[in-house]
């Protein structure tokens, strides 16, 4: 089969069609081999490890578990009988709860049902390859036994257990990569931390009078050092909301990470260069992004637990988003918000495990997979409209997506077609196609018509979420 698709070398192909995934062949090598844009921070990367080596596991992993867990799980979205609008972990800020009152939650935080092994098991069942948990969110409460501040789970709660240590050990035992979220700038508990203007002066004032730098030097930087020295290998540090983070302040964090754990990645929200780009919350780009990136995302509408948020995304939607993200070159960091008892809400568990079951069959088309060589399946810009953020709108298409590996093309069909699937023109000859979900790997009929070729599909989809052809 000969086609006019640019950037594709001529070679005979074996096509592995995925009912949701078609696997074709080697013409996509060049795309996959594209190095990620070298981040500015790469200059400071350890000499022994190239940036590509450092990023290797991240590029392979594609799917991670985010965990937002802290004192905010106690009020779970309700304060003094009022349901508080917005994301659960922001309740202190939204309800303008004074530090002295919010601190009382520590005395009620006793997550007796917490079981590190079960949480890691869930990530494994979901097919996730790394875990990132809040070590300290904006409320300033450390979820580990910090020597820097008594405001931590070991010293201030009846539970007295270092849950991060237990998770780190469970991850190490099971070969799961483990990383920390750390709110470096916002700390609503400290007079110098950014964000709390109901107990303390305006941020600009803290910046000017040295209180912010004192907070950074006395709490944030030493706590990051603790996390990088007491919990084994840390795969990444997920900084967030870089308020007042100048290049110099950011560099201090970079130096700490590079000195203590040179292989540890830094996300894109430190405020200075990181190792990859963090997209906005739940913001999946419309088109392929040719650098390392990750999108943090929620399963419902909150990160921290809210007892009344039941707006769960379906397994179908989650699977589509995972494939969509991978086909555009990114990683999906999907969040759970455990309760104050230490339980991950059942719908979160069920929906993640459904994605995991799909991955068990079709993971070949996800882990380490590269971007689509096509693009037309993603949708088209709509210059006449603006989206909710005022950006030019995009009419997203959702029928199919394509992921790639050297010698392989995976076509993910979300909408089952009766008859056959016709690929956009490609320059390659397609010699073979089959469904990834077919244990017999039966060859499907491939037809050529000039520059077009099509693959005959069975009458019913092997998987109602995303059927995959493979060999
Ligand atoms: O303010 C935080 C929010 O609570 C949450 O942690 C998310 C996760 O990406 N980050 C910030 C908002 O973007």
Coordinates of C-alpha atoms and ligand atoms in Angstrom, one line a residue:
X1 CA 0.0 0.0 0.0
X2 CA 1.4 3.3 -1.1
X3 CA 0.3 6.6 0.3
X4 CA 1.2 10.3 0.4
X5 CA 1.5 10.7 4.2
X6 CA 4.6 12.9 4.8
X7 CA 7.4 12.1 7.3
X8 CA 7.0 8.3 6.8
X9 CA 9.7 6.2 5.4
X10 CA 8.7 3.5 2.9
X11 CA 8.8 0.0 4.2
X12 CA 6.6 -3.0 4.3
X13 CA 4.3 -3.0 7.3
X14 CA 2.6 -5.5 9.4
X15 CA -0.6 -4.1 10.6
X16 CA -2.0 -4.9 14.0
X17 CA -5.3 -3.3 14.1
X18 CA -6.8 -2.6 17.5
X19 CA -10.5 -2.6 17.5
X20 CA -9.7 0.4 19.3
X21 CA -6.1 -0.1 18.4
X22 CA -4.6 -0.7 15.0
X23 CA -1.0 -1.8 15.0
X24 CA 0.8 -1.0 11.8
X25 CA 4.5 -0.8 11.1
X26 CA 7.8 0.9 11.2
X27 CA 7.2 4.1 9.4
X28 CA 6.5 5.8 12.7
X29 CA 10.0 5.1 14.0
X30 CA 11.2 8.6 13.3
X31 CA 8.4 10.1 15.2
X32 CA 8.9 7.9 18.2
X33 CA 12.6 8.6 18.3
X34 CA 12.1 12.3 18.5
X35 CA 13.8 13.5 21.6
X36 CA 11.8 15.6 24.0
X37 CA 12.5 19.3 24.1
X38 CA 15.4 19.8 26.4
X39 CA 14.2 21.7 29.4
X40 CA 16.2 24.6 30.6
X41 CA 16.9 22.9 33.9
X42 CA 18.7 20.1 32.1
X43 CA 22.0 21.9 32.4
X44 CA 21.9 21.1 36.1
X45 CA 21.1 17.5 35.5
X46 CA 23.6 14.9 36.9
X47 CA 26.5 14.3 34.6
X48 CA 26.3 10.6 34.8
X49 CA 22.8 10.5 33.6
X50 CA 21.6 12.1 30.4
X51 CA 18.3 13.8 30.3
X52 CA 16.9 11.0 28.1
X53 CA 18.1 8.4 30.6
X54 CA 16.5 10.4 33.4
X55 CA 13.2 10.6 31.5
X56 CA 13.2 7.0 30.4
X57 CA 10.9 5.5 33.1
X58 CA 8.5 8.5 32.8
X59 CA 8.1 8.1 29.0
X60 CA 7.5 4.4 29.5
X61 CA 5.0 4.7 32.4
X62 CA 2.3 6.9 30.9
X63 CA -0.2 6.3 33.7
X64 CA 0.3 7.3 37.4
X65 CA -1.8 7.6 40.5
X66 CA -2.1 11.0 42.2
X67 CA -3.2 11.0 45.9
X68 CA -4.5 14.1 47.6
X69 CA -4.8 13.2 51.3
X70 CA -4.7 15.5 54.3
X71 CA -6.6 17.0 57.2
X72 CA -9.2 18.4 54.7
X73 CA -10.5 14.8 54.4
X74 CA -12.0 15.3 57.9
X75 CA -14.5 18.1 57.0
X76 CA -14.8 16.5 53.6
X77 CA -16.3 19.6 52.0
X78 CA -18.6 20.7 54.9
X79 CA -17.7 23.4 57.5
X80 CA -20.0 24.2 60.3
X81 CA -22.9 22.7 58.6
X82 CA -22.3 24.5 55.3
X83 CA -21.3 22.8 52.1
X84 CA -18.2 24.7 50.9
X85 CA -17.9 25.4 47.2
X86 CA -14.9 24.3 45.2
X87 CA -12.2 21.6 45.6
X88 CA -12.1 19.8 48.9
X89 CA -8.5 20.5 49.8
X90 CA -9.1 24.2 49.5
X91 CA -11.7 24.3 52.3
X92 CA -9.5 26.2 54.7
X93 CA -9.0 28.9 52.2
X94 CA -12.6 29.0 50.8
X95 CA -14.2 29.1 54.3
X96 CA -11.4 31.3 55.6
X97 CA -10.9 29.0 58.6
X98 CA -8.4 30.5 61.1
X99 CA -5.2 28.5 61.6
X100 CA -6.1 27.8 65.3
X101 CA -9.4 26.3 64.3
X102 CA -8.1 24.3 61.3
X103 CA -5.3 22.9 63.4
X104 CA -8.0 21.1 65.6
X105 CA -8.7 18.8 62.7
X106 CA -5.4 17.0 63.4
X107 CA -6.8 15.7 66.7
X108 CA -9.7 14.1 64.7
X109 CA -7.5 12.6 62.0
X110 CA -7.3 8.9 62.7
X111 CA -7.3 6.9 59.5
X112 CA -7.4 3.4 61.1
X113 CA -8.5 1.8 57.8
X114 CA -5.3 3.0 56.0
X115 CA -3.4 0.1 54.4
X116 CA -0.4 1.1 52.3
X117 CA -0.3 -2.3 50.6
X118 CA -3.9 -2.0 49.5
X119 CA -3.3 1.4 48.0
X120 CA -0.3 0.2 46.0
X121 CA -2.3 -2.8 45.0
X122 CA -5.0 -0.5 43.6
X123 CA -2.4 1.4 41.5
X124 CA -1.1 -1.9 40.2
X125 CA -4.6 -3.2 39.4
X126 CA -5.3 0.0 37.5
X127 CA -2.2 -0.5 35.4
X128 CA -0.5 2.6 36.9
X129 CA 3.3 2.8 37.0
X130 CA 3.9 5.5 39.6
X131 CA 2.3 7.0 42.7
X132 CA 2.5 10.7 43.7
X133 CA 1.1 11.7 47.1
X134 CA 0.6 15.0 48.9
X135 CA 3.4 15.2 51.5
X136 CA 2.3 18.7 52.4
X137 CA -0.6 20.5 50.6
X138 CA -1.4 24.2 50.8
X139 CA -2.8 23.8 54.3
X140 CA 0.8 23.3 55.6
X141 CA 0.1 19.9 57.3
X142 CA 2.9 17.3 56.7
X143 CA 1.6 13.8 56.1
X144 CA 4.9 12.3 57.4
X145 CA 7.0 12.5 60.5
X146 CA 8.7 15.8 59.9
X147 CA 11.4 17.0 62.4
X148 CA 11.1 20.5 60.9
X149 CA 7.5 21.2 62.0
X150 CA 5.4 19.5 64.7
X151 CA 2.4 20.1 62.5
X152 CA 2.6 16.6 61.0
X153 CA 0.7 13.3 61.1
X154 CA 3.1 11.6 63.6
X155 CA 3.2 14.4 66.2
X156 CA -0.2 16.0 65.9
X157 CA -2.7 13.2 65.2
X158 CA -3.9 10.2 67.3
X159 CA -2.8 8.0 64.4
X160 CA 0.9 8.7 65.0
X161 CA 2.0 6.6 62.0
X162 CA 4.2 7.9 59.1
X163 CA 1.9 7.0 56.2
X164 CA 4.4 8.1 53.7
X165 CA 7.0 5.8 55.1
X166 CA 4.5 2.9 54.9
X167 CA 3.7 3.8 51.3
X168 CA 7.3 4.2 50.4
X169 CA 8.1 0.7 51.8
X170 CA 5.1 -0.9 50.1
X171 CA 6.1 0.7 46.8
X172 CA 9.7 -0.4 47.2
X173 CA 8.5 -3.9 47.9
X174 CA 6.3 -4.1 44.8
X175 CA 8.5 -2.2 42.4
X176 CA 6.2 0.8 42.1
X177 CA 7.8 4.2 41.6
X178 CA 7.0 6.7 44.3
X179 CA 7.0 10.5 44.4
X180 CA 5.8 13.4 46.5
X181 CA 3.6 16.4 45.9
X182 CA 5.0 19.3 47.9
X183 CA 3.3 22.8 48.0
X184 CA 6.5 24.9 48.1
X185 CA 5.0 28.3 48.0
X186 CA 1.5 28.2 49.5
X187 CA 1.4 27.3 53.2
X188 CA -1.7 28.6 54.9
X189 CA -0.4 27.5 58.3
X190 CA 2.7 29.7 58.4
X191 CA 2.8 33.5 58.8
X192 CA 5.4 33.7 55.9
X193 CA 3.8 31.1 53.6
X194 CA 1.9 32.3 50.5
X195 CA -1.9 32.2 50.4
X196 CA -3.2 32.8 53.9
X197 CA -4.3 36.5 54.0
X198 CA -7.1 35.9 56.5
X199 CA -4.7 35.3 59.4
X200 CA -1.6 36.9 58.1
X201 CA -0.6 39.9 56.0
X202 CA -0.9 40.1 52.2
X203 CA 1.5 38.0 50.2
X204 CA 3.3 41.1 48.7
X205 CA 4.0 42.2 52.3
X206 CA 5.5 38.7 53.2
X207 CA 7.6 38.9 50.0
X208 CA 8.9 42.3 50.9
X209 CA 9.6 41.9 54.6
X210 CA 11.5 38.6 54.3
X211 CA 8.8 36.4 55.9
X212 CA 8.3 34.4 52.7
X213 CA 12.0 33.7 52.4
X214 CA 12.2 32.8 56.0
X215 CA 9.3 30.3 55.5
X216 CA 11.1 28.9 52.4
X217 CA 14.4 28.5 54.3
X218 CA 13.0 27.3 57.6
X219 CA 10.2 25.0 56.5
X220 CA 9.8 24.3 52.8
X221 CA 13.5 23.7 51.9
X222 CA 14.3 21.6 55.0
X223 CA 11.1 19.5 54.5
X224 CA 12.0 18.8 50.9
X225 CA 15.4 17.6 52.1
X226 CA 13.7 15.3 54.6
X227 CA 11.5 13.8 51.9
X228 CA 14.6 13.2 49.7
X229 CA 16.6 11.6 52.5
X230 CA 14.2 9.5 54.5
X231 CA 12.0 7.7 52.0
X232 CA 14.3 5.9 49.6
X233 CA 14.4 6.7 45.9
X234 CA 11.9 9.4 45.0
X235 CA 10.8 9.2 41.3
X236 CA 9.6 12.8 41.2
X237 CA 8.7 15.9 43.2
X238 CA 5.5 17.5 42.2
X239 CA 5.7 21.2 43.2
X240 CA 2.6 23.3 42.7
X241 CA 1.2 26.9 42.5
X242 CA 4.6 28.7 42.3
X243 CA 3.5 32.0 43.9
X244 CA 6.4 34.4 44.3
X245 CA 8.8 31.8 43.1
X246 CA 11.6 33.8 41.5
X247 CA 14.3 32.0 39.5
X248 CA 16.7 32.3 42.5
X249 CA 14.2 30.7 44.9
X250 CA 13.3 28.0 42.4
X251 CA 17.0 27.3 41.9
X252 CA 17.4 26.5 45.6
X253 CA 14.9 23.7 45.3
X254 CA 16.5 22.5 42.1
X255 CA 19.9 22.4 43.8
X256 CA 18.4 20.4 46.8
X257 CA 16.8 17.8 44.4
X258 CA 19.9 17.5 42.2
X259 CA 22.2 17.2 45.1
X260 CA 20.2 14.6 47.1
X261 CA 18.6 12.6 44.4
X262 CA 19.9 13.4 41.0
X263 CA 17.6 11.0 39.3
X264 CA 14.5 12.5 40.8
X265 CA 12.3 14.4 38.3
X266 CA 10.9 17.9 38.9
X267 CA 7.5 18.6 37.6
X268 CA 6.6 21.7 35.6
X269 CA 5.1 23.8 38.5
X270 CA 8.2 24.7 40.5
X271 CA 8.3 28.2 38.9
X272 CA 11.7 27.4 37.5
X273 CA 12.5 24.9 34.8
X274 CA 11.5 21.4 35.5
X275 CA 12.1 18.1 33.8
X276 CA 8.8 18.1 32.0
X277 CA 5.8 20.2 31.4
X278 CA 2.7 20.0 33.7
X279 CA -0.5 20.9 31.8
X280 CA -3.3 22.6 33.6
X281 CA -5.6 20.6 35.8
X282 CA -7.8 18.3 33.7
X283 CA -6.5 20.2 30.6
X284 CA -5.7 17.8 27.8
X285 CA -4.1 19.5 24.8
X286 CA -6.0 19.4 21.6
X287 CA -3.0 18.4 19.5
X288 CA 0.3 16.5 19.8
X289 CA 2.8 18.2 22.1
X290 CA 6.4 17.3 21.2
X291 CA 8.0 17.4 24.6
X292 CA 7.6 15.5 27.9
X293 CA 4.4 16.4 29.6
X294 CA 1.8 15.2 32.1
X295 CA -1.8 16.2 32.8
X296 CA -3.0 15.9 36.4
X297 CA -6.7 15.0 36.5
X298 CA -9.6 14.2 38.8
X299 CA -11.9 11.2 38.8
X300 CA -14.8 13.4 40.0
X301 CA -14.6 17.2 40.5
X302 CA -12.3 17.4 43.5
X303 CA -8.8 16.3 44.5
X304 CA -9.2 16.1 48.3
X305 CA -12.2 14.0 49.5
X306 CA -15.6 15.6 49.5
X307 CA -18.3 13.4 50.8
X308 CA -21.0 14.7 48.4
X309 CA -19.0 14.8 45.1
X310 CA -20.3 11.8 43.2
X311 CA -19.8 13.1 39.7
X312 CA -17.6 10.2 38.7
X313 CA -16.0 9.9 35.2
X314 CA -16.9 6.6 33.7
X315 CA -14.3 3.9 32.8
X316 CA -15.1 4.6 29.1
X317 CA -14.2 8.3 29.5
X318 CA -11.1 7.5 31.5
X319 CA -9.9 5.0 29.0
X320 CA -10.5 7.4 26.2
X321 CA -8.6 10.2 28.0
X322 CA -5.7 7.9 28.7
X323 CA -5.4 6.9 25.0
X324 CA -6.0 10.5 23.9
X325 CA -3.2 11.7 26.1
X326 CA -0.7 9.0 25.0
X327 CA -1.5 9.6 21.4
X328 CA -0.6 13.3 21.9
X329 CA 2.7 12.4 23.8
X330 CA 1.7 12.8 27.4
X331 CA 1.3 11.1 30.8
X332 CA -2.0 10.8 32.7
X333 CA -1.7 11.4 36.5
X334 CA -5.1 10.4 37.8
X335 CA -6.2 11.4 41.3
X336 CA -7.9 9.7 44.2
X337 CA -9.0 11.5 47.4
X338 CA -9.0 9.1 50.3
X339 CA -11.4 9.6 53.3
X340 CA -10.3 10.5 56.8
X341 CA -10.6 6.9 57.7
X342 CA -8.0 6.0 55.0
X343 CA -10.3 4.5 52.5
X344 CA -10.2 5.3 48.8
X345 CA -13.8 5.8 47.7
X346 CA -15.3 2.7 46.1
X347 CA -16.3 4.3 42.8
X348 CA -12.7 5.5 42.4
X349 CA -11.5 2.0 43.0
X350 CA -14.0 0.4 40.6
X351 CA -13.5 2.8 37.8
X352 CA -9.7 2.6 38.0
X353 CA -9.8 -1.2 38.1
X354 CA -12.0 -1.2 35.0
X355 CA -9.3 0.8 33.2
X356 CA -6.7 -1.7 34.5
X357 CA -8.6 -4.6 33.1
X358 CA -8.6 -2.9 29.7
X359 CA -4.8 -2.2 30.1
X360 CA -4.1 -5.9 30.9
X361 CA -5.3 -6.8 27.4
X362 CA -4.2 -3.6 25.5
X363 CA -1.3 -2.2 27.5
X364 CA 1.1 -2.9 24.6
X365 CA -0.6 0.1 22.9
X366 CA 0.0 2.4 25.9
X367 CA 3.2 1.8 27.8
X368 CA 6.1 3.4 26.1
X369 CA 3.9 4.2 23.1
X370 CA 4.5 7.3 21.0
X371 CA 2.3 9.9 19.3
X372 CA -0.1 9.6 16.4
X373 CA 1.4 10.1 13.0
X374 CA -2.0 11.3 11.7
X375 CA -3.7 14.2 13.5
X376 CA -7.0 14.4 11.6
X377 CA -8.6 12.0 14.1
X378 CA -8.1 14.6 16.9
X379 CA -10.4 17.2 15.5
X380 CA -10.2 20.7 13.9
X381 CA -9.8 24.2 15.3
X382 CA -13.0 26.2 15.1
X383 CA -11.9 29.8 14.5
X384 CA -15.4 31.1 14.9
X385 CA -15.7 30.1 18.6
X386 CA -13.9 30.6 21.8
X387 CA -13.7 28.1 24.7
X388 CA -14.6 28.8 28.3
X389 CA -11.1 30.3 28.9
X390 CA -11.4 32.6 25.9
X391 CA -9.0 30.5 23.7
X392 CA -9.9 29.5 20.1
X393 CA -12.2 26.6 20.3
X394 CA -11.4 23.2 19.0
X395 CA -14.0 20.7 17.7
X396 CA -12.7 17.4 19.2
X397 CA -13.4 14.2 17.4
X398 CA -13.6 11.0 19.5
X399 CA -14.1 8.1 17.1
X400 CA -10.6 6.8 17.1
X401 CA -7.0 7.5 18.2
X402 CA -3.6 6.2 17.1
X403 CA -0.6 5.3 19.3
X404 CA 2.7 4.0 17.9
X405 CA 5.8 2.0 18.6
X406 CA 8.7 1.2 16.3
X407 CA 7.2 -1.0 13.6
X408 CA 3.7 -0.7 15.0
X409 CA 0.7 1.4 14.6
X410 CA -2.1 1.0 17.1
X411 CA -5.5 2.2 16.0
X412 CA -7.9 2.6 18.9
X413 CA -11.5 2.4 17.8
X414 CA -13.9 4.0 20.3
X415 CA -16.8 3.8 17.9
X416 CA -17.2 0.4 16.5
X417 CA -17.8 0.3 12.7
X418 CA -19.7 -2.3 11.0
X419 CA -17.7 -3.5 8.0
X420 CA -14.2 -2.0 8.0
X421 CA -12.0 0.7 9.2
X422 CA -10.2 2.8 6.6
X423 CA -7.0 4.5 7.6
X424 CA -5.9 7.9 6.4
X425 CA -3.4 7.5 3.6
X426 CA 0.0 6.2 4.5
X427 CA 3.0 5.4 2.4
X428 CA 3.5 2.0 3.8
X429 CA 2.4 -1.4 2.7
X430 CA 0.2 -3.0 5.3
X431 CA 0.7 -6.8 5.4
X432 CA -1.1 -7.9 8.6
X433 CA -3.8 -6.8 11.0
X434 CA -5.4 -8.3 14.0
X435 CA -7.2 -7.4 17.2
X436 CA -5.2 -7.1 20.4
X437 CA -8.1 -8.6 22.3
X438 CA -8.2 -11.7 20.2
X439 CA -6.3 -14.6 21.9
X440 CA -6.0 -16.4 18.6
X441 CA -4.6 -13.3 16.9
X442 CA -6.6 -14.1 13.8
X443 CA -5.5 -12.1 10.8
X444 CA -8.1 -9.7 9.6
X445 CA -8.6 -9.0 5.9
X446 CA -6.6 -6.0 4.7
X447 CA -7.7 -4.4 1.5
X448 CA -5.8 -1.9 -0.6
X449 CA -7.5 0.6 -2.9
X450 CA -4.9 2.8 -4.5
X451 CA -3.4 4.9 -1.7
X452 CA -6.0 3.8 0.8
X453 CA -6.2 0.6 2.8
X454 CA -8.9 -0.8 5.0
X455 CA -9.2 -3.5 7.6
X456 CA -12.3 -5.7 7.9
X457 CA -13.7 -5.8 11.3
X458 CA -15.8 -8.5 13.0
X459 CA -19.5 -7.8 13.6
X460 CA -19.1 -7.0 17.3
X461 CA -16.4 -5.0 19.2
X462 CA -14.2 -7.1 21.4
X463 CA -14.2 -4.4 24.0
X464 CA -17.0 -1.8 24.3
X465 CA -14.6 0.8 25.7
X466 CA -11.8 0.6 23.1
X467 CA -11.2 -2.5 21.0
X468 CA -7.7 -3.1 19.8
X469 CA -6.2 -4.9 16.9
X470 CA -2.9 -6.5 17.4
X471 CA -0.6 -9.3 16.5
Ligands
LIG1 O1 -4.3 24.3 44.2 C1 -3.9 23.0 43.8 C2 -5.0 22.0 43.9 O2 -5.5 22.0 45.2 C3 -4.5 20.7 43.4 O3 -3.5 20.2 44.2 C4 -4.1 20.8 42.0 C5 -3.5 19.5 41.4 O4 -3.0 19.8 40.2 N1 -3.0 21.8 41.9 C6 -3.4 23.1 42.4 C7 -4.2 23.9 41.4 O5 -3.8 23.8 40.1

